[in-house]
XYZ file of C-alpha atoms in Angstrom:
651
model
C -4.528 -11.908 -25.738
C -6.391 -14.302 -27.583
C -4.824 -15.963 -30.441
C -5.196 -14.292 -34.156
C -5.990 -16.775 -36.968
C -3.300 -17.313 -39.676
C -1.956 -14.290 -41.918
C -3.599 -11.689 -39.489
C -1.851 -8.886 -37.381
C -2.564 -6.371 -34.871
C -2.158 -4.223 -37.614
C -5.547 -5.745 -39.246
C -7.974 -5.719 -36.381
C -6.804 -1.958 -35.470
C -7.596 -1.587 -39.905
C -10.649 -3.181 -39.380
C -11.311 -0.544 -36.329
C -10.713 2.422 -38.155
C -12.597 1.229 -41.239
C -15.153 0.589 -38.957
C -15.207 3.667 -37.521
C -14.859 6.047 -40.361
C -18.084 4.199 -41.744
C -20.098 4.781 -38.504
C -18.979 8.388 -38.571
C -20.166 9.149 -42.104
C -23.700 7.615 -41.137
C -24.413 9.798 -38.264
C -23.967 12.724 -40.594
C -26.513 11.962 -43.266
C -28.980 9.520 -44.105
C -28.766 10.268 -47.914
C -25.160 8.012 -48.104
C -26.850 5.529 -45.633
C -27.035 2.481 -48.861
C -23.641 2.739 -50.042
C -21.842 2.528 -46.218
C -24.600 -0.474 -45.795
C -22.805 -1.788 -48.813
C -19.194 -0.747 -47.701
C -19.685 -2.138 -44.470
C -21.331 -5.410 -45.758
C -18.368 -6.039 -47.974
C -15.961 -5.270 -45.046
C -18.390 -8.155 -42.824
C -17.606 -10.514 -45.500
C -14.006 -9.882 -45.759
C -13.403 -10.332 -42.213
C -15.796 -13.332 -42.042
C -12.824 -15.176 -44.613
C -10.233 -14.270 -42.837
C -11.823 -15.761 -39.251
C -12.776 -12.415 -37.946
C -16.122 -12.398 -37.664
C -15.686 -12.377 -33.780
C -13.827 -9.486 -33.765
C -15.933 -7.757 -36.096
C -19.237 -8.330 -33.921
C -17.077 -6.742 -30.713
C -16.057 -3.764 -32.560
C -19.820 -3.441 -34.211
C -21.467 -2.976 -30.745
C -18.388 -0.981 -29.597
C -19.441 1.930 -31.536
C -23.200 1.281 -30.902
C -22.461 1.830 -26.942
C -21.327 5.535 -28.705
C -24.941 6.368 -28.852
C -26.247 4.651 -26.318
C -26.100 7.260 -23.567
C -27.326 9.769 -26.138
C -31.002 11.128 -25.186
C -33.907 10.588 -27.424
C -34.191 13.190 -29.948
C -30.783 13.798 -30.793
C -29.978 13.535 -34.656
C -26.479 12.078 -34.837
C -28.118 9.336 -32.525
C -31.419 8.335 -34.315
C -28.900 8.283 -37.890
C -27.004 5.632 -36.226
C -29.950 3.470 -35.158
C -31.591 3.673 -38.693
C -28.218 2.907 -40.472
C -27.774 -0.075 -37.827
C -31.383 -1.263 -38.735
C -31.001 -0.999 -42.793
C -27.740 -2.710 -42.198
C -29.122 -5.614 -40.213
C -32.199 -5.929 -42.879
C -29.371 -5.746 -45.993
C -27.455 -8.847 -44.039
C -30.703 -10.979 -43.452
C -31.506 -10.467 -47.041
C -28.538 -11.480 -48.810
C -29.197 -14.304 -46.085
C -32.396 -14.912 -47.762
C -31.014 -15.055 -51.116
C -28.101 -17.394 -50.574
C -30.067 -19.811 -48.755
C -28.383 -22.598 -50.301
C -25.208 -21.720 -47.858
C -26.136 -22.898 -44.760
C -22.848 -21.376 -43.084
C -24.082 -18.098 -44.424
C -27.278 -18.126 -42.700
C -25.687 -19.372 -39.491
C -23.458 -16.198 -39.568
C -26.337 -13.938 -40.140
C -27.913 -15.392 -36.955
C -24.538 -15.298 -34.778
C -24.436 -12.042 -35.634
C -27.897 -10.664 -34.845
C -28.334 -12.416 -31.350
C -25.057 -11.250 -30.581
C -26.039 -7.752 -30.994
C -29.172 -8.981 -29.253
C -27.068 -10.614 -26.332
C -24.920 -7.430 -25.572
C -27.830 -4.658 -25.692
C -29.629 -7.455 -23.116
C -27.287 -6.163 -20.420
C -28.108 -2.395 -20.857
C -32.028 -2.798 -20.613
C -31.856 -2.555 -16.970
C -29.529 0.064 -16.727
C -29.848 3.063 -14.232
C -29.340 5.661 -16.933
C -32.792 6.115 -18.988
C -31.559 6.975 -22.107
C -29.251 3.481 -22.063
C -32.928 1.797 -21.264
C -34.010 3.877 -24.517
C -31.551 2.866 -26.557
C -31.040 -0.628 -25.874
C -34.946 -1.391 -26.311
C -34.779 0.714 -29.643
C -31.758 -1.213 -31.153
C -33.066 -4.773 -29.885
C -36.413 -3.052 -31.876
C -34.872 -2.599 -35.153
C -32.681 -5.529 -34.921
C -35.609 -8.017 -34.022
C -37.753 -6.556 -36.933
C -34.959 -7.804 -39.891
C -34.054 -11.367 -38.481
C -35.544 -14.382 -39.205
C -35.372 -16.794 -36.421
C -33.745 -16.709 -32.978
C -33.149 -19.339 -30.417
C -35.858 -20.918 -28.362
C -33.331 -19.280 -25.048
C -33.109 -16.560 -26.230
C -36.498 -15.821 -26.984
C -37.596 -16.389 -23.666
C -34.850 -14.671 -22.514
C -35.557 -11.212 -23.930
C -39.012 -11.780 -23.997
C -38.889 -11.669 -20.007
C -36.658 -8.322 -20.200
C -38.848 -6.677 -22.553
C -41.803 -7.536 -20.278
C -40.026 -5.904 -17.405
C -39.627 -2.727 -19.376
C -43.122 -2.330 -20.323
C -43.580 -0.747 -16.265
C -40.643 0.974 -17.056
C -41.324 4.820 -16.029
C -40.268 6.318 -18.889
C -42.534 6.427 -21.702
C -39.923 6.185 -24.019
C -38.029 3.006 -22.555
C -41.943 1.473 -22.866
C -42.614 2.463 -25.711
C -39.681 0.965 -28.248
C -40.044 -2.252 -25.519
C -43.671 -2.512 -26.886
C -42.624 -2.558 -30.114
C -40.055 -5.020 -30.088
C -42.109 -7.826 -28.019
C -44.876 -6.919 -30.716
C -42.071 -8.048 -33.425
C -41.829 -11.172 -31.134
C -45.379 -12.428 -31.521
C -46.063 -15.578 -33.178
C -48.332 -15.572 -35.919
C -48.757 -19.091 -36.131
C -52.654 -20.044 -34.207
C -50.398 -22.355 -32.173
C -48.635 -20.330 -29.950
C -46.397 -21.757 -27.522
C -46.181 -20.306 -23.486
C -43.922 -17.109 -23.897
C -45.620 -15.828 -26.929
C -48.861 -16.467 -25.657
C -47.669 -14.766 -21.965
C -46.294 -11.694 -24.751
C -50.246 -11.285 -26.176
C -51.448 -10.810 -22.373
C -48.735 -8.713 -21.533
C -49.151 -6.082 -24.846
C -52.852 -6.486 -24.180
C -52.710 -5.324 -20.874
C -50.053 -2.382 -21.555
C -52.701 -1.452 -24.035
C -55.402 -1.401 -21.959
C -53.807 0.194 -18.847
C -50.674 2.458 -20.204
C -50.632 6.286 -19.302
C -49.104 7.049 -22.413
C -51.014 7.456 -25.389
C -47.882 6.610 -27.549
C -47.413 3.219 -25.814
C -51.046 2.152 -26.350
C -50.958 3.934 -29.670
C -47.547 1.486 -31.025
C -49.412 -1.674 -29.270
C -52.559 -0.844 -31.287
C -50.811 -0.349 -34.782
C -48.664 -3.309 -34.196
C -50.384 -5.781 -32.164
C -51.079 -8.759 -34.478
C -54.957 -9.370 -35.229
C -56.338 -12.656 -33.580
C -59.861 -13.460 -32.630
C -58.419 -13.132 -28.526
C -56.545 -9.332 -29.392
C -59.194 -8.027 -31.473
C -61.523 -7.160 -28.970
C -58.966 -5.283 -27.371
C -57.848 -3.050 -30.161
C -61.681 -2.249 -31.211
C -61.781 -1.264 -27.478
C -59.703 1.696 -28.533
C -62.050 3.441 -29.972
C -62.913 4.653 -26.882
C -60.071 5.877 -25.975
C -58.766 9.076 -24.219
C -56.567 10.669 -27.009
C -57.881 11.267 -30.338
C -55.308 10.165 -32.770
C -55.514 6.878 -31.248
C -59.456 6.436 -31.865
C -58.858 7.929 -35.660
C -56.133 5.165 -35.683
C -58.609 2.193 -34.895
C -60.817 3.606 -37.829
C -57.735 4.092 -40.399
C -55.252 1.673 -39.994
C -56.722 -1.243 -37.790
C -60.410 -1.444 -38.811
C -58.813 -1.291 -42.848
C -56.222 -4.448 -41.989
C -59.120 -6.199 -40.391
C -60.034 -6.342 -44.028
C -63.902 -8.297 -43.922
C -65.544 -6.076 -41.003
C -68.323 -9.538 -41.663
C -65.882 -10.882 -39.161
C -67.176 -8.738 -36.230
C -69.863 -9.655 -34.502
C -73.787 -7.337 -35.027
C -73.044 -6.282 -31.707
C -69.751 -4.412 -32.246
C -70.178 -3.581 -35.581
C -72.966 -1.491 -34.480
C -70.606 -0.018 -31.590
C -67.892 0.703 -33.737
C -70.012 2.694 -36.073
C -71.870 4.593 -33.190
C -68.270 5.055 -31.475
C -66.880 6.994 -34.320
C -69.538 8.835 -36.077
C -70.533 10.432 -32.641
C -67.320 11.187 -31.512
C -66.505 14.017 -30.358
C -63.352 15.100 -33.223
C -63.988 15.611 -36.260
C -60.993 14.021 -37.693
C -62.394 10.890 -35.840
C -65.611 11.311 -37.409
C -63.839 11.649 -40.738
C -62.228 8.710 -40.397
C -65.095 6.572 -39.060
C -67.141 7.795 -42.207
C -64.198 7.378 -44.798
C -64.205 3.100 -43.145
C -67.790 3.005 -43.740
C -67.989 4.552 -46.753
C -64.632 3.171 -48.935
C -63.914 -0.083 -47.107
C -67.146 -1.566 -46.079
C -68.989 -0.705 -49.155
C -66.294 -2.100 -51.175
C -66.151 -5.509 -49.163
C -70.214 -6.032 -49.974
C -69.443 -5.100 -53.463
C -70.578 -1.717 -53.492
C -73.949 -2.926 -52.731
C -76.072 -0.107 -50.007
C -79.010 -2.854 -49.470
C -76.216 -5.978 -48.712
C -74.470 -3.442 -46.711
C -77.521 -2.771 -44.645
C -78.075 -5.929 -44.261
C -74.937 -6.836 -42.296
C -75.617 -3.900 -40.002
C -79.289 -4.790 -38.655
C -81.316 -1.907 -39.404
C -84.760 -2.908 -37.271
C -82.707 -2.902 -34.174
C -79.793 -0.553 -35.416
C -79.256 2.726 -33.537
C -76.713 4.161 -35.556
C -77.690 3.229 -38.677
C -79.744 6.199 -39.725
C -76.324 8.574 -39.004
C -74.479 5.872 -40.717
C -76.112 6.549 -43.887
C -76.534 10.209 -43.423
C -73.242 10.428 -43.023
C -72.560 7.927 -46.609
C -75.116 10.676 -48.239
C -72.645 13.378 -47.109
C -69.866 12.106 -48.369
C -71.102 10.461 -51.827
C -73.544 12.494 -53.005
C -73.235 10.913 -56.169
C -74.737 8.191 -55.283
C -78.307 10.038 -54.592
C -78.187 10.147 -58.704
C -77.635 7.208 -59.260
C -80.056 5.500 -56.534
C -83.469 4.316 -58.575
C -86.355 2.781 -57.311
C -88.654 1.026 -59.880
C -92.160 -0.300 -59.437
C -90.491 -3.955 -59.080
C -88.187 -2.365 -55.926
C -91.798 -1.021 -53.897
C -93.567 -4.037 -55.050
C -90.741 -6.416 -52.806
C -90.023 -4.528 -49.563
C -87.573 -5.417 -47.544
C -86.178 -3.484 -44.020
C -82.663 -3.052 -45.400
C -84.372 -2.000 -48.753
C -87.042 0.639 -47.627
C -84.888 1.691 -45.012
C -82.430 2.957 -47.797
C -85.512 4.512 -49.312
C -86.676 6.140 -46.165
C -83.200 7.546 -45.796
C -83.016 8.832 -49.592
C -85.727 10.505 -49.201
C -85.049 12.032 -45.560
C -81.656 13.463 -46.709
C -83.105 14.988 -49.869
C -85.899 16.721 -48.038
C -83.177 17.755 -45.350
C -81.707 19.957 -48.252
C -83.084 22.388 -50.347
C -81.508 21.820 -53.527
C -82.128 17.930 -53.179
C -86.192 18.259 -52.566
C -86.543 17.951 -56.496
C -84.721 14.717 -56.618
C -87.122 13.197 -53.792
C -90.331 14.047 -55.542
C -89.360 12.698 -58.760
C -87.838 9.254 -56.918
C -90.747 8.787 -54.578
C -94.038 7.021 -55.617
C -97.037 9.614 -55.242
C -99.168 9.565 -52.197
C -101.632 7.439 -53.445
C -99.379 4.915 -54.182
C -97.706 5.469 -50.977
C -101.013 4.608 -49.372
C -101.725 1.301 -51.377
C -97.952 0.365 -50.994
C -98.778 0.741 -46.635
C -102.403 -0.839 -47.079
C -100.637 -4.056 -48.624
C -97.937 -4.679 -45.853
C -100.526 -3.579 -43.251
C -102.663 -7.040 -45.028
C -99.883 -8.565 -44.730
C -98.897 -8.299 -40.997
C -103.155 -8.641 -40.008
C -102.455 -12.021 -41.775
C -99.093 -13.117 -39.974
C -99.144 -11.238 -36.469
C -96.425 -9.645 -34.908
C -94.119 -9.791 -37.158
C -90.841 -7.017 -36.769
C -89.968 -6.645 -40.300
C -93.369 -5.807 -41.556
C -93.867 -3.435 -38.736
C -90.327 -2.034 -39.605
C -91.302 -1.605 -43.473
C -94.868 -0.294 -42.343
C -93.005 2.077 -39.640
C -90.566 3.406 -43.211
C -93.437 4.174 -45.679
C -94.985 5.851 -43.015
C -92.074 7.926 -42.274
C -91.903 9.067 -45.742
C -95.560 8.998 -46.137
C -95.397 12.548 -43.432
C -92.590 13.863 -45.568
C -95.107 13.750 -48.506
C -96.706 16.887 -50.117
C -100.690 16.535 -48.867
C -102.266 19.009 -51.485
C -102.770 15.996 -53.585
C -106.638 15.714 -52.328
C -107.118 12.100 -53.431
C -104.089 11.063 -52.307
C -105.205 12.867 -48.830
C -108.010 11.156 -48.300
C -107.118 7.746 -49.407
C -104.403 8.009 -46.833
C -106.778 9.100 -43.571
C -108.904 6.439 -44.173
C -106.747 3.286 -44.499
C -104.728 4.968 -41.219
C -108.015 5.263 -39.426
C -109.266 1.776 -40.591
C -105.177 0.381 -39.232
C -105.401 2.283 -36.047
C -109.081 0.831 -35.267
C -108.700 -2.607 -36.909
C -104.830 -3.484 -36.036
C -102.533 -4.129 -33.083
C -100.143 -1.851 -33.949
C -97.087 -0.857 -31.622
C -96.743 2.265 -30.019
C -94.398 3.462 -32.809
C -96.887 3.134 -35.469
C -100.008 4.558 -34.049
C -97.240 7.812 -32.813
C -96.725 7.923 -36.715
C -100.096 7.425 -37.649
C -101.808 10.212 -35.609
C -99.191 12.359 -36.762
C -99.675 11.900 -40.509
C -103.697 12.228 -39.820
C -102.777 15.749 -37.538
C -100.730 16.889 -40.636
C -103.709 16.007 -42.877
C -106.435 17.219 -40.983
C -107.812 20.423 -41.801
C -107.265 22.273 -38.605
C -106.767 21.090 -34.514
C -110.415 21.344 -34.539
C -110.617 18.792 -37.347
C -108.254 16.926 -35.710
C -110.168 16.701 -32.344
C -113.342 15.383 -33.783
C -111.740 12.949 -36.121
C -109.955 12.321 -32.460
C -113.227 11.193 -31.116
C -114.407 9.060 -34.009
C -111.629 6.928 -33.784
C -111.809 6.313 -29.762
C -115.421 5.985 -30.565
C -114.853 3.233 -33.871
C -111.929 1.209 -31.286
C -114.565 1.462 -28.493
C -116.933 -0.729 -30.692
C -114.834 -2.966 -31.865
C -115.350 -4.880 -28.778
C -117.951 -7.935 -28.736
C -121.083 -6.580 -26.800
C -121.680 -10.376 -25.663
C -117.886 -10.283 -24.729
C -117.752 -9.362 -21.114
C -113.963 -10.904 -20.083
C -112.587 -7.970 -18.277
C -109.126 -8.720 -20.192
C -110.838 -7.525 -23.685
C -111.921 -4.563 -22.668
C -108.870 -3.735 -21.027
C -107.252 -3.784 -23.849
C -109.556 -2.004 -25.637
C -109.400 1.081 -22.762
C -105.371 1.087 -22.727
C -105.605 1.344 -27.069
C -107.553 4.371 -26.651
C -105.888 6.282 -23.973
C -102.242 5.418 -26.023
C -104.215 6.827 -29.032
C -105.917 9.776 -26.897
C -101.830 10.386 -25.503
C -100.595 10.637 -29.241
C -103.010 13.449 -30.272
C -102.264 15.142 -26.982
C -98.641 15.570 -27.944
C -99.446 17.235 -31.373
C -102.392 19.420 -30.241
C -101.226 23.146 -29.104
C -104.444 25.422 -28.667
C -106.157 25.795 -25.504
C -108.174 23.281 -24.318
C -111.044 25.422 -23.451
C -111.325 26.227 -27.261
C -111.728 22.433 -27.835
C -114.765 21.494 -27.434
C -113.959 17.418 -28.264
C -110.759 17.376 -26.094
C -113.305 18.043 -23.297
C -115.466 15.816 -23.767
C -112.987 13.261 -24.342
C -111.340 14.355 -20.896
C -114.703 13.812 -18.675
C -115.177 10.393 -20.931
C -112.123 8.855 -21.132
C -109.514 10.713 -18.981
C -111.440 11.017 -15.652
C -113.035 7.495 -15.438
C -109.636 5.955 -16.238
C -108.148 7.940 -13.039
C -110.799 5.886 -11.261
C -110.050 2.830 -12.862
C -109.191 -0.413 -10.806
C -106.235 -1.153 -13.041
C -102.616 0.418 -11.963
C -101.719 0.613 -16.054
C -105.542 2.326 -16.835
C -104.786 4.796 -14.243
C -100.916 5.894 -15.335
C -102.303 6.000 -18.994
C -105.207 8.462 -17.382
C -102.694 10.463 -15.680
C -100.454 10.947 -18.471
C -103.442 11.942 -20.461
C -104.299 14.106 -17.656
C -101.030 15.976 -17.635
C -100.886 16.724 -21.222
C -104.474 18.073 -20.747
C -103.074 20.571 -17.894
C -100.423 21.563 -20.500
C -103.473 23.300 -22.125
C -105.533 24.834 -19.785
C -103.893 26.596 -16.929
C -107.456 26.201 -14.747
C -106.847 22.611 -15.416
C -103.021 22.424 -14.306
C -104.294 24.618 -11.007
C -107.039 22.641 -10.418
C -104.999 18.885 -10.462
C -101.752 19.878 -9.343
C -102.252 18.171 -5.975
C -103.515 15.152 -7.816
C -99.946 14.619 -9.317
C -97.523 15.843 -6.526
C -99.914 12.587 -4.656
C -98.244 10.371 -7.380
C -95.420 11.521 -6.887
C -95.594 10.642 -2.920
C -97.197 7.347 -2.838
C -96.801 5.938 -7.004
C -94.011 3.275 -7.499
C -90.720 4.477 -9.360
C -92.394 4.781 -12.952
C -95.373 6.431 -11.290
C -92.938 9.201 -9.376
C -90.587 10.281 -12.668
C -93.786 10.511 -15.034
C -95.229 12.807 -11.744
C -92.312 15.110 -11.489
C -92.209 15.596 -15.799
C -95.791 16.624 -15.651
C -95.197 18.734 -12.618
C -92.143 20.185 -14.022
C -93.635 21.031 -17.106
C -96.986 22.106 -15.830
C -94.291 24.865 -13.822
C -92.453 25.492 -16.797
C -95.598 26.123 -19.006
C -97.726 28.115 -16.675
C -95.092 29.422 -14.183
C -96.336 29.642 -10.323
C -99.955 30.742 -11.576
C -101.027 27.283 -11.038
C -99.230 27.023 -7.369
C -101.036 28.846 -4.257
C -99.249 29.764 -1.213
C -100.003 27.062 0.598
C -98.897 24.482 -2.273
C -95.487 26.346 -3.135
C -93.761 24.444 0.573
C -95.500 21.521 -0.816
C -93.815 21.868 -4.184
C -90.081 22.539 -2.726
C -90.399 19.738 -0.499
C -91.572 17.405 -3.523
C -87.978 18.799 -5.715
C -85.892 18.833 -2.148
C -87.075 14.851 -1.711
C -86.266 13.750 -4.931
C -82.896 15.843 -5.540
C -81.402 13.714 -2.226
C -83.281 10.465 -2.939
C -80.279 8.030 -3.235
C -82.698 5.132 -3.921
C -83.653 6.210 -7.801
C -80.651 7.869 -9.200
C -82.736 8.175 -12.291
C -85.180 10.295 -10.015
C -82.478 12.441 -8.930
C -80.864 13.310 -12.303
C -84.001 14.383 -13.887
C -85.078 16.220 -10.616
C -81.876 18.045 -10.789
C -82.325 18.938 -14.541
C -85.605 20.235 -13.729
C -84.253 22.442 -10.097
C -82.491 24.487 -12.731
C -84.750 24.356 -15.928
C -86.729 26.050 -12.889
C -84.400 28.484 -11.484
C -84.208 30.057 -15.084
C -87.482 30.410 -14.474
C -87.412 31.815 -11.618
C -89.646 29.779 -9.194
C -86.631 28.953 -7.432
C -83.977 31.268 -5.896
C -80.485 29.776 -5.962
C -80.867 29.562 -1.893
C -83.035 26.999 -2.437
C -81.131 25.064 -5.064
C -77.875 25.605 -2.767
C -79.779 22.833 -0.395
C -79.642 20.481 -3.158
C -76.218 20.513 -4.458
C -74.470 17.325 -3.349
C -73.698 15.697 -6.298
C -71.102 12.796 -4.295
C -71.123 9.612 -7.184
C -73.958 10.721 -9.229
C -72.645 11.488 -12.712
C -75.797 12.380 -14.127
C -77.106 14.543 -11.702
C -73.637 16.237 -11.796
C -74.320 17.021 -15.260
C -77.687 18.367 -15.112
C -76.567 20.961 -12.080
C -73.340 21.852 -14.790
C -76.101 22.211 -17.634
């Protein structure tokens, strides 16, 4: 028996037990008298520490922690003792703080914590799982209130706690995760084991079954440029509540979201306003609402900015979503003569927007016509930036602020007749005189379709374009490459009026004309790009006239056999829809084979999965129809490592 210091019994340490004990006892019972046992027991610490008991103490401490230690998870008594054990630990670390001036003090505090430490070391490997619990919880709570511990015995539990993160048992994984996340330096120098810690809680985060693990790592991981990556990653992952976590608690202690890269700011936004929950949606919209608009000073155009509208894909739900949520803001949104007068994308986009989300809702529509300029103005506003990018070329922001007024130019009320007019003749005089992109001319010929008259109306003013871009090439020009150009320009523009037009095409006496013209001598064209644009052309035609679609059916299931990839999914669309439109009127007998063959090819063509997918979303767009029986779709059905296809057949 080891010998007791001067003036102490048996008696005393058996005291000191008891004391000891009765404390412990109250604790499991309530929380409520948790702070005045902390203080009980504190004082008794103290007393024994001047008496040269403080070894004694520490043994009978973690004597009645191994009382709970076989206790499962969940029970009350249990979980009472490991919060009173963690508010005393934090009390003793904080009179530590505050009598820092006794060094002797402090070096007390420490003994005592890494001998708690030392002693729950030996139960993290036991067999029993709720020891493995326990010990990880205690060495959780007892890590989070100390200051500093020993270079050994960092490295020391840092290994053990690594072992337990492959520990079966959620549990036992998940209070190990937490404590090595209490171990992490936060210093940008970090030294071997806390460095071998980040990997290790990275990886458990990436990798761990349990959503509670990954969950804990996520929450408590600390934020460096290596982790972040990793935690953003979570907002993809399986289990709700962890993606809503990403957006409400890590995204919100990022602070500055300027810190993330275009890239994944644009994938975090597009991750959580399209999820799938709502409460993740919530939550996504709440961060880009509140936190980002605050850090850009509650300015919508600087916010824009950092988000990259003319290559954004989620910023037009981003700020539907903003409208949704704020509504005030549509009140207090103004745009002045000096705003339309200095376009910018982030600044017209917001415009665009405004007046997309007013015109989405009723009650709103009011509130757009009095904000937006008139259609005249509209007009002048687009003839300016469509000077401006004839004087500089291709330049993306112009054609992104062109692209906007337009946009809001087709929302626009056309009974203004001036305003009508005005507008078909300086889109006319862009479309003929301009290199615009695809996008524009698409917007173009739908404003002039909405202005024009009737389809009829449409169709000759249809022709005078082709016919106006026709001559703008130089007669004494004969390059091959000019006129090209010239031939592609009006088959995109011929394609773009195609798409709008909806009566027959025998009642349209300029569509046929412009289909023996145009259509048919570009099938016969030398060029492989004249002739897809032809066929396209071509296949919207057929969509008209079901003589047409009878008549060139052959001509497209050809493309489809002998065309490159491009050439054989723009075959089966047309031939798909052509079925769709006009049913089997436009197949004969001897076609129909032809026709399943065509589908049976491309359904088992492992080559093109692209071919496949849409082949199989058209089999069963089909079978609705009826033109195939569910025989022949039977044929078709192996869908072995083709995701896409396997979702079509489920559609």
């Amino acid at each position: 028996m080891p010998l007791l210091p001067p003036g102490v019994t048996n008696e005393d340490i058996q005291t000191l037990n008891v004391l000891v004990g009765q404390i412990f006892d109250s604790a499991q019972r309530s929380i409520a008298t948790h702070q005045k046992l902390v203080i009980k027991l504190s004082a008794l610490r103290d007393k024994s520490n001047k008496h040269g008991l403080e070894s004694i103490f520490n043994k009978i401490f973690v004597m009645m922690i191994n009382r709970i230690l076989p206790v499962k998870k969940g029970e009350t008594c249990a979980d009472r003792i490991v919060k009173f054990v963690e508010t005393f630990v934090s009390r003793q670390a904080n009179d530590g703080n505050e009598q820092n001036t006794d060094e002797n003090e402090e070096s007390s505090i420490g003994y005592f914590a890494e001998f708690i430490i030392q002693h729950l070391r030996r139960g993290i490997t036991a067999k029993d799982k709720n020891v493995r619990f326990r010990c990880c919880q205690l060495i959780a709570v007892t890590i989070n209130h100390i200051g500093e511990i020993s270079d050994d015995l960092f490295s020391e539990i840092s290994l053990d706690l690594i072992s337990r993160l492959h520990d079966k048992e959620p549990s036992v994984r998940l209070q190990a995760s937490l404590a090595l996340c209490r171990l992490q330096g936060v210093d940008e120098e970090e030294d071997e084991d806390e460095d071998e810690i980040g990997k290790t809680l990275i990886s458990s985060l990436r990798t761990d079954t349990s959503a509670e693990v990954r969950r804990a790592i996520l929450l408590n991981l600390v934020k460096t440029p290596k982790s972040l990556p990793y935690l953003l990653e979570r907002a993809r992952d399986v289990h709700p509540t962890t993606r809503r976590c990403v957006y409400s608690r890590t995204l919100k202690e990022i602070g500055d979201f300027r810190q993330l890269s275009i890239g994944m700011r644009e994938k975090i936004l597009q991750w959580g306003l399209q999820d799938r929950d709502s409460a993740v949606r919530t939550a996504a919209t709440k961060m880009f609402v509140s936190n980002w608009l605050e850090t850009t000073n509650n300015d919508l155009v600087e916010l824009l900015e950092r988000l990259d509208v003319l290559n954004s894909k989620i910023a037009e739900t981003a700020m539907l979503a903003f409208f949704d949520s704020r509504r005030d803001v549509l009140d207090k949104l103004q745009f002045s003569d000096e705003f339309w007068q200095a376009l910018s994308g982030e600044s017209v986009f917001l415009a665009r927007m405004f007046n997309q989300y007013c015109n989405a809702h009723d009650e709103l529509k009011d509130l757009a016509d009095v904000r937006m300029p008139e259609l005249t103005k509209l007009a002048f506003l687009t003839e300016k930036y469509l000077g401006l990018l004839e004087k500089t070329g291709n330049d993306p922001e112009l054609e992104f602020i062109i692209e906007q007024l337009l946009t809001i130019i087709s929302t626009s009320d056309f009974s203004d007749e001036i305003g009508r007019r005005k507008n078909l003749v300086m889109l006319r005089n862009s479309i003929v005189a301009l290199d615009l992109n695809e996008s524009l001319i698409n917007l173009s010929m739908e404003i002039i379709y909405k202005i024009s008259v009737s389809e009829r109306d449409f169709s000759q003013i249809l022709v005078e374009l082709i016919d106006d871009i026709r001559d703008t090439v130089d007669q004494n020009d004969e390059s091959n490459e000019s006129q090209l150009v010239v031939l592609l320009k009006c088959l995109f523009v011929m394609k773009s009026a195609l798409e709008l037009i909806r009566s027959p095409l025998e009642d349209n006496v300029h569509l046929n004309s412009l289909l023996h013209a145009l259509v048919v001598p570009a099938m016969e064209n030398g060029e492989a790009a004249v002739r897809e644009r032809g066929i396209h052309c071509l296949g919207l035609c057929s969509f008209l006239s079901k003589d047409l679609a009878a008549k060139n059916l052959d001509i497209f299931v050809q493309c489809f056999a002998q065309g490159h990839e491009s050439l054989k999914l723009d075959a089966i669309r047309i031939i798909s829809d052509l079925l769709i439109i006009h049913g089997l009127d436009v197949v004969n007998e001897d076609s129909l084979m032809t026709i399943y063959k065509l589908y049976y090819k491309a359904v088992r063509n492992t080559r093109l999965p692209e071919l496949q997918a849409l082949a199989a979303e058209a089999v069963c767009k089909l079978l609705l129809q009826g033109v195939f029986t569910e025989e022949d779709v039977s044929l078709m059905w192996d869908t072995n490592n083709k995701k896409t296809k396997k979702r079509a057949y489920i559609y």
